[in-house]
Amino acid sequence: MTFRRLTPMLRTPDLPGTLAFYRDVLGFDIASGALEHGWLALHRDSAELMLSGLNDHEGDTAPGFTGSLYLEVADVDALWDTVRDRARICYTPETFAYGMREFAVYDNNGYLLQFGTPVADDT
């Protein structure tokens, strides 16, 4: 059996506001779905993400997620310049010993989004 793709689905009580964040702040486009259907599939380059309203079957009352979404990007500093004044910041760009330059922000629901670019090894 082959796994082909993993596409996170984030639930939100504010689907229009969440679409606005991912579209207007991060540059995602709608691939399929519609607000009136209660779900959307988004994409930007090779990254895919789904959004949905809260799930009555699960008894959702608020967004909930214990991890983070980590997106590798071509130029983390350029993205930082784009989003720094448009999102709540968790941490600013930093180069870590494990070879990534990263920053993190929260979306409008409080989901943690981390962005990173590999750092060239000059040794």
Short mmCIF file of C-alpha atoms in Angstrom, two decimals:
data_model
loop_
_atom_site.label_atom_id
_atom_site.label_comp_id
_atom_site.label_asym_id
_atom_site.label_seq_id
_atom_site.Cartn_x
_atom_site.Cartn_y
_atom_site.Cartn_z
CA MET A 1 0.00 0.00 0.00
CA THR A 2 1.37 3.41 -1.00
CA PHE A 3 0.56 6.65 0.78
CA ARG A 4 0.23 9.40 -1.80
CA ARG A 5 -0.32 12.57 0.17
CA LEU A 6 -1.09 14.00 3.60
CA THR A 7 -3.39 17.00 3.56
CA PRO A 8 -4.13 18.56 6.96
CA MET A 9 -7.73 19.64 7.55
CA LEU A 10 -8.20 22.44 10.05
CA ARG A 11 -11.61 23.05 11.58
CA THR A 12 -12.76 26.56 12.32
CA PRO A 13 -15.86 28.36 13.57
CA ASP A 14 -14.96 31.21 11.17
CA LEU A 15 -14.50 29.69 7.73
CA PRO A 16 -14.65 33.06 5.86
CA GLY A 17 -12.08 34.61 8.23
CA THR A 18 -9.81 31.59 7.99
CA LEU A 19 -10.00 31.64 4.20
CA ALA A 20 -9.08 35.33 4.30
CA PHE A 21 -6.02 34.60 6.48
CA TYR A 22 -4.67 31.80 4.28
CA ARG A 23 -5.51 33.60 1.03
CA ASP A 24 -4.63 37.20 1.88
CA VAL A 25 -1.77 36.74 4.36
CA LEU A 26 -0.14 33.53 3.10
CA GLY A 27 -1.11 33.59 -0.58
CA PHE A 28 -3.06 30.31 -0.82
CA ASP A 29 -5.65 29.83 -3.57
CA ILE A 30 -8.88 27.82 -3.50
CA ALA A 31 -8.45 24.49 -5.30
CA SER A 32 -11.96 23.16 -4.63
CA GLY A 33 -14.90 23.40 -2.26
CA ALA A 34 -16.87 26.49 -1.33
CA LEU A 35 -17.76 28.50 1.75
CA GLU A 36 -21.44 27.59 1.30
CA HIS A 37 -20.50 23.90 1.36
CA GLY A 38 -18.62 24.32 4.63
CA TRP A 39 -15.19 23.24 3.39
CA LEU A 40 -12.36 24.39 1.15
CA ALA A 41 -9.23 22.81 -0.28
CA LEU A 42 -6.41 25.33 -0.63
CA HIS A 43 -3.02 25.21 -2.30
CA ARG A 44 0.07 27.30 -2.76
CA ASP A 45 2.82 25.81 -4.87
CA SER A 46 3.21 22.22 -3.57
CA ALA A 47 1.52 22.87 -0.21
CA GLU A 48 -2.08 21.72 0.30
CA LEU A 49 -4.45 22.40 3.16
CA MET A 50 -8.14 21.87 3.79
CA LEU A 51 -10.43 24.00 5.93
CA SER A 52 -13.85 23.09 7.28
CA GLY A 53 -16.43 24.37 9.67
CA LEU A 54 -16.70 22.76 13.08
CA ASN A 55 -17.76 19.11 12.90
CA ASP A 56 -21.09 18.32 14.57
CA HIS A 57 -20.26 14.59 14.50
CA GLU A 58 -17.16 15.21 16.62
CA GLY A 59 -18.85 17.71 18.94
CA ASP A 60 -16.41 20.51 18.08
CA THR A 61 -16.99 23.73 19.96
CA ALA A 62 -13.67 25.43 19.16
CA PRO A 63 -10.53 24.87 17.08
CA GLY A 64 -8.22 22.33 18.66
CA PHE A 65 -4.84 20.95 17.68
CA THR A 66 -1.88 20.04 19.85
CA GLY A 67 0.84 20.22 17.21
CA SER A 68 1.93 22.63 14.54
CA LEU A 69 2.01 22.70 10.78
CA TYR A 70 5.55 22.97 9.43
CA LEU A 71 5.95 24.36 5.92
CA GLU A 72 9.32 24.33 4.19
CA VAL A 73 9.63 27.41 1.98
CA ALA A 74 12.24 28.60 -0.51
CA ASP A 75 13.01 31.88 1.29
CA VAL A 76 11.87 32.12 4.89
CA ASP A 77 13.12 35.71 5.28
CA ALA A 78 11.14 36.93 2.26
CA LEU A 79 8.00 35.26 3.63
CA TRP A 80 8.69 36.80 7.05
CA ASP A 81 8.78 40.26 5.44
CA THR A 82 5.35 39.54 3.94
CA VAL A 83 3.57 38.22 7.05
CA ARG A 84 5.32 39.86 10.01
CA ASP A 85 2.78 42.66 10.41
CA ARG A 86 -0.23 40.57 9.43
CA ALA A 87 -0.18 37.67 11.90
CA ARG A 88 0.32 37.02 15.61
CA ILE A 89 3.96 36.02 16.06
CA CYS A 90 5.16 33.02 18.05
CA TYR A 91 8.85 33.54 17.28
CA THR A 92 10.81 35.67 14.83
CA PRO A 93 13.32 34.30 12.27
CA GLU A 94 16.07 32.31 13.90
CA THR A 95 18.74 29.94 12.59
CA PHE A 96 18.78 26.67 14.51
CA ALA A 97 21.67 24.23 15.06
CA TYR A 98 19.76 21.51 13.16
CA GLY A 99 20.22 23.46 9.92
CA MET A 100 16.96 25.36 9.47
CA ARG A 101 16.13 29.05 9.54
CA GLU A 102 12.58 29.39 10.84
CA PHE A 103 9.84 31.59 12.22
CA ALA A 104 6.36 30.81 13.49
CA VAL A 105 3.01 32.60 13.57
CA TYR A 106 -0.51 31.76 14.64
CA ASP A 107 -3.41 31.81 12.22
CA ASN A 108 -6.69 33.51 13.14
CA ASN A 109 -7.81 30.36 15.02
CA GLY A 110 -4.64 29.98 17.06
CA TYR A 111 -3.16 27.16 14.96
CA LEU A 112 0.65 27.31 15.05
CA LEU A 113 2.30 27.60 11.63
CA GLN A 114 6.07 27.17 11.40
CA PHE A 115 8.03 28.11 8.27
CA GLY A 116 11.57 27.05 7.55
CA THR A 117 14.30 27.12 4.94
CA PRO A 118 17.36 24.84 5.05
CA VAL A 119 20.56 26.73 5.79
CA ALA A 120 23.54 26.11 3.51
CA ASP A 121 26.26 24.15 5.24
CA ASP A 122 29.48 26.14 4.70
CA THR A 123 31.73 23.61 6.44
#
